[in-house]
Short mmCIF file of C-alpha atoms and ligand atoms in Angstrom, two decimals:
data_model
loop_
_atom_site.label_atom_id
_atom_site.label_comp_id
_atom_site.label_asym_id
_atom_site.label_seq_id
_atom_site.Cartn_x
_atom_site.Cartn_y
_atom_site.Cartn_z
CA MET A 13 165.69 -53.15 196.85
CA ASN A 14 166.29 -56.67 195.76
CA ARG A 15 169.62 -56.67 194.00
CA ALA A 16 169.68 -60.41 193.50
CA SER A 17 166.84 -60.48 191.01
CA GLY A 18 168.80 -60.07 187.82
CA ALA A 19 167.16 -56.74 186.96
CA GLY A 20 169.07 -54.08 185.03
CA LEU A 21 169.37 -50.32 185.16
CA SER A 22 167.56 -48.42 182.45
CA LEU A 23 167.46 -44.91 181.08
CA CYS A 24 168.81 -42.37 183.49
CA GLN A 25 167.97 -38.70 183.29
CA THR A 26 171.06 -36.80 184.21
CA LEU A 27 171.64 -33.13 184.59
CA PHE A 28 174.81 -31.74 183.13
CA TYR A 29 176.32 -28.34 183.78
CA GLN A 30 178.11 -27.33 180.60
CA GLY A 31 179.64 -23.89 180.27
CA GLY A 32 177.12 -22.51 182.75
CA LYS A 33 174.24 -24.02 180.77
CA THR A 34 172.18 -26.74 182.36
CA MET A 35 170.28 -29.36 180.47
CA PHE A 36 168.74 -32.76 180.89
CA ARG A 37 170.44 -35.51 178.98
CA PRO A 38 169.53 -39.18 178.89
CA VAL A 39 172.37 -41.48 179.74
CA ALA A 40 172.66 -44.61 177.64
CA GLN A 41 171.19 -47.83 178.88
CA ILE A 42 173.59 -49.60 181.22
CA PRO A 43 172.66 -53.25 181.61
CA LEU A 44 173.64 -54.57 185.02
CA ASP A 45 173.39 -58.14 186.14
CA TYR A 46 172.57 -58.07 189.83
CA SER A 47 172.42 -61.85 190.05
CA VAL A 48 176.15 -62.10 190.67
CA PHE A 49 177.81 -60.98 193.86
CA LYS A 50 180.48 -58.39 193.31
CA ASP A 51 183.62 -60.35 194.01
CA LYS A 52 186.71 -59.76 191.90
CA ASN A 53 185.35 -62.05 189.17
CA SER A 54 182.23 -60.00 188.63
CA VAL A 55 181.48 -56.81 186.77
CA PHE A 56 179.93 -53.77 188.37
CA ALA A 57 178.85 -50.47 186.92
CA TRP A 58 178.17 -47.04 188.32
CA ALA A 59 175.44 -44.75 187.06
CA PRO A 60 175.45 -41.85 189.50
CA SER A 61 172.67 -39.29 189.57
CA GLY A 62 172.59 -35.74 188.35
CA ALA A 63 174.09 -32.64 189.89
CA ILE A 64 174.57 -32.00 193.58
CA LEU A 65 174.56 -28.57 195.13
CA PHE A 66 175.84 -28.93 198.68
CA GLY A 67 176.48 -26.35 201.37
CA ASN A 68 175.09 -24.10 204.06
CA GLY A 69 172.48 -21.72 202.69
CA CYS A 70 172.29 -23.28 199.21
CA VAL A 71 168.51 -23.75 199.44
CA ALA A 72 168.21 -20.02 198.61
CA ARG A 73 169.44 -20.91 195.10
CA THR A 74 166.55 -23.31 194.42
CA GLY A 75 164.60 -20.85 192.26
CA GLN A 76 167.52 -19.80 190.10
CA GLU A 77 168.61 -23.41 189.60
CA LEU A 78 165.13 -24.36 188.41
CA LYS A 79 165.04 -21.32 186.19
CA ARG A 80 168.29 -22.48 184.59
CA LEU A 81 166.57 -25.79 183.87
CA GLY A 82 163.94 -23.89 181.96
CA VAL A 83 161.03 -25.20 184.02
CA SER A 84 158.04 -23.00 184.66
CA ARG A 85 155.51 -25.17 186.58
CA VAL A 86 156.59 -27.29 189.49
CA VAL A 87 154.87 -29.22 192.25
CA VAL A 88 156.52 -29.01 195.67
CA VAL A 89 155.98 -32.12 197.82
CA SER A 90 156.41 -31.99 201.58
CA ASP A 91 154.74 -32.61 204.95
CA GLN A 92 153.19 -30.65 207.81
CA GLY A 93 156.27 -30.99 210.05
CA LEU A 94 158.33 -29.21 207.40
CA VAL A 95 155.66 -26.52 206.99
CA LYS A 96 155.69 -25.87 210.77
CA ALA A 97 159.51 -25.79 210.82
CA GLY A 98 159.39 -22.97 208.22
CA ILE A 99 161.43 -24.99 205.73
CA VAL A 100 158.77 -25.25 203.03
CA GLN A 101 158.41 -21.46 203.12
CA LYS A 102 162.16 -21.05 202.46
CA VAL A 103 161.79 -23.14 199.29
CA LEU A 104 158.64 -21.33 198.17
CA ASP A 105 160.31 -17.93 198.75
CA ALA A 106 163.23 -19.00 196.58
CA LEU A 107 160.84 -20.13 193.81
CA GLU A 108 158.84 -16.90 193.98
CA GLN A 109 161.96 -14.75 193.79
CA ALA A 110 162.95 -16.55 190.59
CA GLY A 111 159.44 -16.37 189.14
CA VAL A 112 158.86 -20.14 189.13
CA THR A 113 155.16 -21.07 189.40
CA TYR A 114 154.40 -23.79 191.93
CA GLN A 115 151.67 -25.84 193.51
CA LEU A 116 152.19 -27.28 196.98
CA TYR A 117 151.31 -30.75 198.24
CA ASP A 118 152.10 -30.75 201.98
CA GLN A 119 150.15 -33.77 203.23
CA CYS A 120 152.81 -36.52 203.10
CA GLU A 121 152.61 -38.85 206.08
CA ALA A 122 155.15 -41.09 207.80
CA ASP A 123 155.59 -44.24 205.72
CA PRO A 124 153.92 -42.62 202.69
CA SER A 125 151.08 -44.57 201.14
CA VAL A 126 149.89 -45.57 197.67
CA GLU A 127 147.06 -43.02 198.04
CA THR A 128 149.51 -40.18 198.77
CA VAL A 129 151.48 -41.03 195.63
CA GLU A 130 148.27 -40.98 193.57
CA ALA A 131 147.27 -37.57 194.99
CA ILE A 132 150.68 -36.07 194.13
CA ALA A 133 150.61 -37.56 190.62
CA ALA A 134 147.15 -36.06 190.00
CA LEU A 135 148.37 -32.63 191.07
CA ALA A 136 151.53 -32.92 188.94
CA LYS A 137 149.91 -34.11 185.70
CA ASP A 138 150.73 -30.82 183.91
CA ALA A 139 153.92 -29.98 185.82
CA ASP A 140 157.45 -29.84 184.36
CA LEU A 141 159.16 -31.09 187.47
CA LEU A 142 158.64 -32.27 191.06
CA VAL A 143 160.49 -30.85 194.05
CA GLY A 144 160.63 -33.18 197.08
CA VAL A 145 161.39 -31.31 200.32
CA GLY A 146 161.88 -33.34 203.48
CA GLY A 147 162.94 -36.75 204.66
CA GLY A 148 162.15 -40.04 202.95
CA SER A 149 158.46 -39.60 203.67
CA SER A 150 158.31 -36.57 201.34
CA ILE A 151 161.00 -37.30 198.75
CA ASP A 152 159.99 -40.96 198.21
CA PRO A 153 156.34 -40.29 197.27
CA ALA A 154 157.58 -37.51 194.96
CA LYS A 155 159.86 -40.06 193.25
CA ALA A 156 157.02 -42.57 192.96
CA ALA A 157 154.59 -39.93 191.65
CA ALA A 158 157.18 -38.99 189.00
CA ILE A 159 156.77 -42.53 187.61
CA LEU A 160 152.97 -42.37 187.65
CA VAL A 161 152.74 -39.01 185.87
CA THR A 162 154.44 -40.34 182.73
CA ASN A 163 153.61 -44.06 182.91
CA GLY A 164 150.07 -44.07 184.36
CA GLY A 165 148.49 -47.04 186.13
CA SER A 166 148.89 -47.82 189.82
CA ILE A 167 152.14 -47.44 191.74
CA ARG A 168 151.68 -51.09 192.78
CA ASP A 169 152.49 -51.99 189.13
CA TYR A 170 156.01 -50.64 189.58
CA GLN A 171 157.10 -52.57 192.66
CA GLY A 172 160.58 -53.96 192.00
CA CYS A 173 163.35 -52.70 189.77
CA ASP A 174 162.88 -50.84 186.48
CA LYS A 175 159.25 -51.79 186.01
CA PHE A 176 158.42 -48.56 184.17
CA SER A 177 159.12 -47.93 180.49
CA LYS A 178 158.81 -44.14 180.13
CA ALA A 179 161.26 -41.71 181.77
CA PRO A 180 159.66 -40.33 184.94
CA LEU A 181 159.06 -36.63 185.43
CA PRO A 182 162.37 -35.02 186.52
CA LEU A 183 162.77 -34.51 190.25
CA VAL A 184 164.73 -32.14 192.46
CA ALA A 185 165.40 -33.44 195.98
CA ILE A 186 165.93 -31.11 198.94
CA PRO A 187 166.74 -33.32 201.92
CA THR A 188 165.98 -31.89 205.37
CA ALA A 189 167.07 -34.85 207.48
CA ALA A 190 170.39 -36.72 207.43
CA GLY A 191 169.05 -40.23 207.20
CA THR A 192 167.60 -42.16 204.29
CA GLY A 193 170.01 -40.82 201.67
CA THR A 194 167.05 -41.04 199.29
CA GLU A 195 168.45 -38.01 197.48
CA THR A 196 171.25 -40.23 196.12
CA THR A 197 169.39 -43.52 195.64
CA PRO A 198 167.24 -44.85 192.80
CA PHE A 199 164.72 -46.22 195.31
CA ALA A 200 161.42 -45.13 196.80
CA VAL A 201 159.73 -46.99 199.65
CA ILE A 202 155.94 -46.78 199.51
CA THR A 203 153.60 -48.44 202.01
CA ASP A 204 150.73 -50.53 200.70
CA ARG A 205 148.36 -50.32 203.67
CA GLN A 206 146.05 -53.03 202.25
CA ARG A 207 148.89 -55.54 202.57
CA ALA A 208 150.77 -53.85 205.48
CA TRP A 209 153.79 -54.04 203.18
CA LYS A 210 156.53 -51.54 202.37
CA MET A 211 157.04 -51.75 198.61
CA PRO A 212 160.50 -51.03 197.20
CA ILE A 213 160.28 -49.25 193.86
CA GLY A 214 163.52 -48.79 191.99
CA GLY A 215 165.06 -47.56 188.76
CA THR A 216 167.74 -45.04 187.84
CA GLY A 217 165.04 -42.91 186.23
CA ILE A 218 163.92 -41.81 189.70
CA MET A 219 167.36 -40.65 190.78
CA PRO A 220 166.92 -36.92 191.41
CA ALA A 221 168.19 -34.84 188.51
CA LEU A 222 169.39 -32.25 191.01
CA VAL A 223 170.04 -32.51 194.75
CA ILE A 224 170.06 -29.32 196.80
CA ALA A 225 171.60 -30.40 200.10
CA ASP A 226 171.71 -27.61 202.66
CA PRO A 227 172.88 -28.77 206.10
CA GLU A 228 171.31 -25.65 207.67
CA LEU A 229 167.88 -27.15 206.94
CA THR A 230 168.60 -29.87 209.52
CA TYR A 231 169.14 -27.43 212.43
CA SER A 232 165.45 -27.63 213.35
CA LEU A 233 165.44 -31.44 213.60
CA PRO A 234 164.64 -32.39 217.20
CA PRO A 235 167.11 -34.73 218.98
CA HIS A 236 164.95 -37.88 218.73
CA ILE A 237 164.51 -37.50 214.94
CA THR A 238 168.20 -36.60 214.51
CA ALA A 239 169.02 -39.81 216.37
CA ALA A 240 166.62 -42.04 214.44
CA THR A 241 167.44 -40.68 210.99
CA GLY A 242 171.16 -40.63 211.81
CA MET A 243 171.01 -44.30 212.82
CA ASP A 244 169.30 -45.10 209.51
CA ALA A 245 172.24 -43.47 207.71
CA LEU A 246 174.76 -45.35 209.84
CA THR A 247 172.90 -48.60 209.13
CA HIS A 248 173.10 -47.90 205.38
CA ALA A 249 176.85 -47.30 205.64
CA ILE A 250 177.60 -50.37 207.78
CA GLU A 251 175.30 -52.69 205.83
CA ALA A 252 176.81 -51.47 202.53
CA TYR A 253 180.32 -52.08 203.89
CA THR A 254 179.55 -55.61 205.07
CA SER A 255 177.13 -56.88 202.39
CA ARG A 256 177.86 -59.61 199.86
CA CYS A 257 177.74 -57.04 197.03
CA THR A 258 180.60 -54.76 198.00
CA GLU A 259 182.93 -53.31 195.36
CA PRO A 260 185.78 -50.79 195.58
CA ILE A 261 183.79 -47.61 194.89
CA SER A 262 181.01 -48.44 197.34
CA ASP A 263 183.65 -49.41 199.93
CA ALA A 264 185.32 -46.00 199.65
CA LEU A 265 181.98 -44.24 200.05
CA ALA A 266 180.80 -46.49 202.89
CA ILE A 267 184.04 -46.08 204.85
CA GLN A 268 183.93 -42.30 204.56
CA ALA A 269 180.24 -42.35 205.54
CA ILE A 270 180.88 -44.50 208.64
CA LYS A 271 183.79 -42.22 209.63
CA LEU A 272 181.70 -39.06 209.37
CA LEU A 273 178.54 -40.46 210.95
CA ALA A 274 180.26 -42.27 213.85
CA LYS A 275 181.97 -39.03 214.88
CA ALA A 276 179.11 -36.60 214.24
CA ILE A 277 176.02 -38.44 215.45
CA ARG A 278 176.32 -37.75 219.20
CA PRO A 279 177.16 -34.02 218.78
CA ALA A 280 174.37 -33.66 216.20
CA VAL A 281 171.83 -35.24 218.57
CA PHE A 282 172.93 -33.56 221.82
CA ARG A 283 173.91 -30.09 220.60
CA GLY A 284 172.61 -30.04 217.06
CA ASP A 285 171.19 -26.53 217.64
CA ILE A 286 174.72 -25.08 217.73
CA ASP A 287 177.08 -27.65 216.23
CA ARG A 288 177.15 -26.68 212.58
CA ASP A 289 180.04 -28.99 211.75
CA ALA A 290 178.20 -32.03 213.11
CA ARG A 291 175.12 -31.17 211.04
CA TYR A 292 177.30 -30.71 207.94
CA ASP A 293 179.04 -34.06 208.45
CA MET A 294 175.77 -35.89 209.11
CA MET A 295 174.29 -34.62 205.86
CA MET A 296 177.41 -35.50 203.89
CA GLY A 297 177.62 -38.91 205.59
CA SER A 298 174.00 -39.82 204.86
CA MET A 299 174.39 -38.77 201.23
CA LEU A 300 177.55 -40.85 200.75
CA ALA A 301 175.87 -43.81 202.45
CA GLY A 302 173.00 -43.47 199.95
CA TYR A 303 175.44 -43.85 197.06
CA ALA A 304 177.21 -46.74 198.79
CA PHE A 305 174.11 -48.84 199.35
CA THR A 306 172.73 -48.08 195.90
CA SER A 307 175.57 -50.23 194.61
CA ALA A 308 176.42 -52.55 197.53
CA SER A 309 172.86 -53.15 198.79
CA LEU A 310 171.81 -53.50 202.40
CA GLY A 311 171.40 -56.33 204.88
CA ILE A 312 168.95 -57.89 207.29
CA SER A 313 168.66 -54.90 209.64
CA HIS A 314 166.55 -53.39 206.84
CA CYS A 315 164.65 -56.67 206.34
CA MET A 316 163.71 -56.42 210.03
CA ALA A 317 163.01 -52.67 210.13
CA HIS A 318 160.56 -52.66 207.20
CA PRO A 319 157.89 -54.93 208.78
CA LEU A 320 158.30 -53.05 212.09
CA GLY A 321 157.35 -49.92 210.14
CA ALA A 322 154.56 -51.46 208.07
CA MET A 323 152.92 -53.39 210.96
CA TYR A 324 153.69 -51.26 214.08
CA HIS A 325 154.55 -47.82 212.67
CA VAL A 326 158.01 -47.98 214.20
CA PRO A 327 159.84 -45.10 212.46
CA HIS A 328 162.29 -46.46 209.92
CA GLY A 329 165.36 -45.08 211.71
CA VAL A 330 164.19 -46.33 215.10
CA GLY A 331 163.69 -49.83 213.70
CA ASN A 332 167.20 -49.80 212.26
CA ALA A 333 168.74 -48.32 215.42
CA ILE A 334 167.31 -51.18 217.48
CA CYS A 335 168.07 -53.93 214.95
CA LEU A 336 171.55 -52.85 213.78
CA PRO A 337 173.64 -53.85 216.85
CA VAL A 338 171.83 -57.17 217.17
CA VAL A 339 172.35 -57.87 213.46
CA MET A 340 176.02 -56.85 213.60
CA GLU A 341 176.60 -59.29 216.46
CA PHE A 342 174.91 -62.05 214.43
CA ASN A 343 176.84 -61.22 211.23
CA MET A 344 180.25 -60.50 212.76
CA GLY A 345 181.66 -64.02 212.39
CA ALA A 346 180.81 -64.12 208.68
CA TRP A 347 183.25 -61.31 207.82
CA PRO A 348 185.18 -60.30 210.96
CA GLU A 349 187.80 -58.28 209.02
CA ARG A 350 185.12 -55.82 207.91
CA TYR A 351 183.57 -55.51 211.37
CA ALA A 352 187.04 -54.98 212.89
CA ASP A 353 187.47 -51.91 210.66
CA ILE A 354 184.52 -50.20 212.34
CA ALA A 355 185.73 -49.66 215.95
CA PRO A 356 188.53 -47.17 215.09
CA PHE A 357 185.95 -44.90 213.44
CA PHE A 358 184.36 -44.62 216.90
CA GLY A 359 187.75 -43.71 218.38
CA GLU A 360 188.53 -47.21 219.74
CA ASP A 361 192.02 -48.67 219.59
CA VAL A 362 192.04 -52.22 218.21
CA SER A 363 195.79 -52.60 217.84
CA GLY A 364 196.99 -55.79 219.49
CA LEU A 365 193.54 -57.39 219.32
CA SER A 366 192.68 -60.46 217.27
CA VAL A 367 190.49 -59.78 214.24
CA LEU A 368 187.50 -61.32 216.02
CA ASP A 369 188.05 -59.23 219.17
CA GLY A 370 188.40 -56.13 216.98
CA ALA A 371 185.11 -57.03 215.30
CA ARG A 372 183.49 -57.50 218.73
CA LYS A 373 184.67 -54.03 219.71
CA GLY A 374 183.00 -52.54 216.62
CA VAL A 375 179.73 -54.20 217.60
CA GLU A 376 180.06 -52.93 221.20
CA CYS A 377 180.54 -49.36 219.91
CA VAL A 378 177.19 -49.53 218.13
CA TYR A 379 175.43 -51.08 221.17
CA ARG A 380 176.78 -48.23 223.36
CA LEU A 381 175.75 -45.62 220.79
CA VAL A 382 172.17 -46.91 220.69
CA GLU A 383 172.07 -46.98 224.52
CA ASP A 384 173.15 -43.29 224.60
CA LEU A 385 170.68 -42.00 222.02
CA PRO A 386 167.04 -40.97 222.58
CA ILE A 387 165.53 -43.99 220.80
CA GLN A 388 162.31 -45.59 222.09
CA PRO A 389 162.39 -49.37 222.72
CA LEU A 390 160.26 -51.68 220.59
CA GLU A 391 157.76 -52.22 223.42
CA HIS A 392 156.89 -48.50 223.19
CA TRP A 393 155.49 -49.21 219.69
CA GLY A 394 153.42 -52.16 220.83
CA VAL A 395 155.77 -54.90 219.67
CA THR A 396 155.56 -57.95 221.97
CA LEU A 397 156.85 -61.51 222.00
CA GLN A 398 153.58 -62.53 220.32
CA SER A 399 154.41 -60.26 217.35
CA LEU A 400 157.64 -62.00 216.48
CA ASP A 401 156.42 -64.96 214.44
CA GLN A 402 154.64 -62.73 211.93
CA LEU A 403 157.46 -60.19 211.91
CA ALA A 404 159.93 -62.99 211.13
CA ASP A 405 157.72 -64.21 208.25
CA GLU A 406 157.75 -60.71 206.78
CA ALA A 407 161.49 -60.23 207.34
CA MET A 408 162.11 -63.47 205.41
CA LYS A 409 160.56 -61.77 202.34
CA GLY A 410 162.99 -58.82 202.58
CA GLY A 411 164.76 -58.17 199.30
CA ASP A 412 168.12 -57.61 200.98
CA ARG A 413 168.21 -60.97 202.77
CA PRO A 414 170.33 -62.65 200.04
CA ASN A 415 172.78 -59.73 200.20
CA ASN A 416 173.43 -60.03 203.94
CA ALA A 417 176.86 -61.18 205.11
CA ARG A 418 175.37 -64.27 206.78
CA MET A 419 172.50 -66.46 205.58
CA THR A 420 169.42 -66.07 207.73
CA THR A 421 166.52 -68.40 208.53
CA LYS A 422 163.13 -67.62 210.06
CA GLU A 423 164.36 -69.01 213.39
CA ASP A 424 167.32 -66.62 213.22
CA PHE A 425 164.93 -63.70 212.69
CA ILE A 426 162.87 -64.75 215.71
CA ARG A 427 166.02 -64.87 217.84
CA LEU A 428 167.18 -61.50 216.50
CA TYR A 429 163.81 -59.83 217.15
CA THR A 430 163.72 -61.38 220.64
CA LYS A 431 167.09 -59.83 221.42
CA ALA A 432 166.04 -56.50 219.84
CA LEU A 433 163.03 -56.44 222.19
CA THR A 434 165.37 -56.28 225.20
CA LEU A 435 167.23 -53.19 223.93
CA LYS A 436 166.53 -49.84 225.59
CA LYS A 437 163.91 -51.44 227.86
CA GLN A 438 162.98 -49.21 230.76
CA GLY A 439 163.64 -50.45 234.30
N1 NAD B 519 164.39 -44.17 199.25
C1 NAD B 519 165.31 -44.70 200.00
O1 NAD B 519 166.40 -44.98 199.53
C2 NAD B 519 165.01 -44.92 201.45
C3 NAD B 519 166.01 -45.41 202.30
C4 NAD B 519 165.69 -45.59 203.64
C5 NAD B 519 164.41 -45.30 204.10
N2 NAD B 519 163.44 -44.84 203.25
C6 NAD B 519 162.05 -44.53 203.69
O2 NAD B 519 162.00 -43.16 204.13
C7 NAD B 519 160.97 -43.01 205.12
C8 NAD B 519 161.52 -42.37 206.38
O3 NAD B 519 162.06 -41.12 206.09
P1 NAD B 519 162.90 -40.29 207.20
O4 NAD B 519 163.55 -41.21 208.14
O5 NAD B 519 163.73 -39.32 206.46
O6 NAD B 519 161.80 -39.54 208.05
P2 NAD B 519 160.47 -38.73 207.63
O7 NAD B 519 160.56 -38.18 206.27
O8 NAD B 519 159.31 -39.60 207.98
O9 NAD B 519 160.54 -37.51 208.66
C9 NAD B 519 160.37 -37.74 210.06
C10 NAD B 519 159.79 -36.49 210.70
O10 NAD B 519 160.79 -35.49 210.73
C11 NAD B 519 160.23 -34.25 210.33
N3 NAD B 519 161.34 -33.45 209.79
C12 NAD B 519 162.11 -33.77 208.71
N4 NAD B 519 163.06 -32.83 208.55
C13 NAD B 519 162.88 -31.90 209.51
C14 NAD B 519 163.55 -30.69 209.88
N5 NAD B 519 164.62 -30.28 209.21
N6 NAD B 519 163.08 -29.99 210.94
C15 NAD B 519 162.01 -30.43 211.65
N7 NAD B 519 161.35 -31.56 211.38
C16 NAD B 519 161.77 -32.29 210.31
C17 NAD B 519 159.15 -34.60 209.35
O11 NAD B 519 158.18 -33.58 209.29
C18 NAD B 519 158.59 -35.89 209.98
O12 NAD B 519 157.61 -35.57 210.94
C19 NAD B 519 160.45 -44.42 205.40
O13 NAD B 519 159.27 -44.63 204.67
C20 NAD B 519 161.58 -45.31 204.90
O14 NAD B 519 161.14 -46.61 204.56
C21 NAD B 519 163.74 -44.63 201.95
FE1 FE2 B 520 167.10 -47.19 205.63
#
């Protein structure tokens, strides 16, 4: 997700609804220079994805939507958790009712690997379209496989931004967790186990052509996964709002995402089985945050969370939940006005406070939130003081480090990880 590398967006496959007829249409090449920060002297461009179908129960329309696209053979990509939750079956039923032929790959694992991407690509070599059903661990390998099917080679060849030349196979994303926002981002995160490295793979060609976002699908998410994925979404929104690459459109999206997520996350975690509004707002918030960080980038919470995932299998959302408050405290002084905007979204009154005290209040809100939520501390995942030197080395390589509000050294990362280790500690 390195936005400071000077890469540009390429061909984007977009789905247009025109007079009830749906078709794929390539959008013209939009060259973007990511080497400049988006202050008022710089140029930014927006190339949003295809269509979005959003609302309770909309997954039942999957088959008819695909039929309208004229596809006949699809590969559905998911994982065993989604099979057990009965969600995969809902999608398959909708395909069958519409007469769409499918093959199912349901073996995606947490932090999906190069090998998983290769297996999906092999299965999809004659397919018209991929359907990713799940969280980031299902939708991301579907996105990556879409590149391999048309471009060949190894997925390692496509690490970075726009490294593929041919348009990937079109993809439909059906998110089942309100977290990564992968349904609205041009990124896939694939783990290279040989290097214990989470590879960012990007390009507008892997933006889903159609998103079917049904908040009802998240009702079966258990509290600890609702908490972790929800904190990932909140991290996206806050990092996008405080990065060095902000611009007016991403600001609007990030603010609305923080508002929705800050209010909905506790009800979604603690009574997500009955609180339909909280589930709805979480899904909308995570989707908006996905758009926001696609343009505004992320910060060093993500640089810290990725090696925790690659080296210690700390779930992505857990890593961000633990790192976000510590990172906000570190960053706060670099842009206090932005951090001061955050507390009111958590219902805190900052009137009469100095900007810095308002910013501090925003940071406290996130510390308190993480304390309340069912998130396991880093020690639970085997992270110790001895781990920190190597973790800091890996965090230094994070693509979003140049985009963070405050410059960060290896020593800073060691201090930040040390503080993160104390969060949520039992006893
Ligand atoms: N592409 C992007 O823009 C982007 C952004 C952030 C993170 N990521 C990547 O996404 C991955 C993490 O994805 P994630 O946080 O969505 O989690 P995940 O996909 O790993 O899912 C976590 C668990 O939740 C289960 N689950 C999902 N939805 C469920 C439901 N509705 N009911 C019951 N169980 C359900 C899954 O079976 C799985 O066991 C990481 O690899 C991370 O690096 C990608
Ligand atoms: Fe994330």
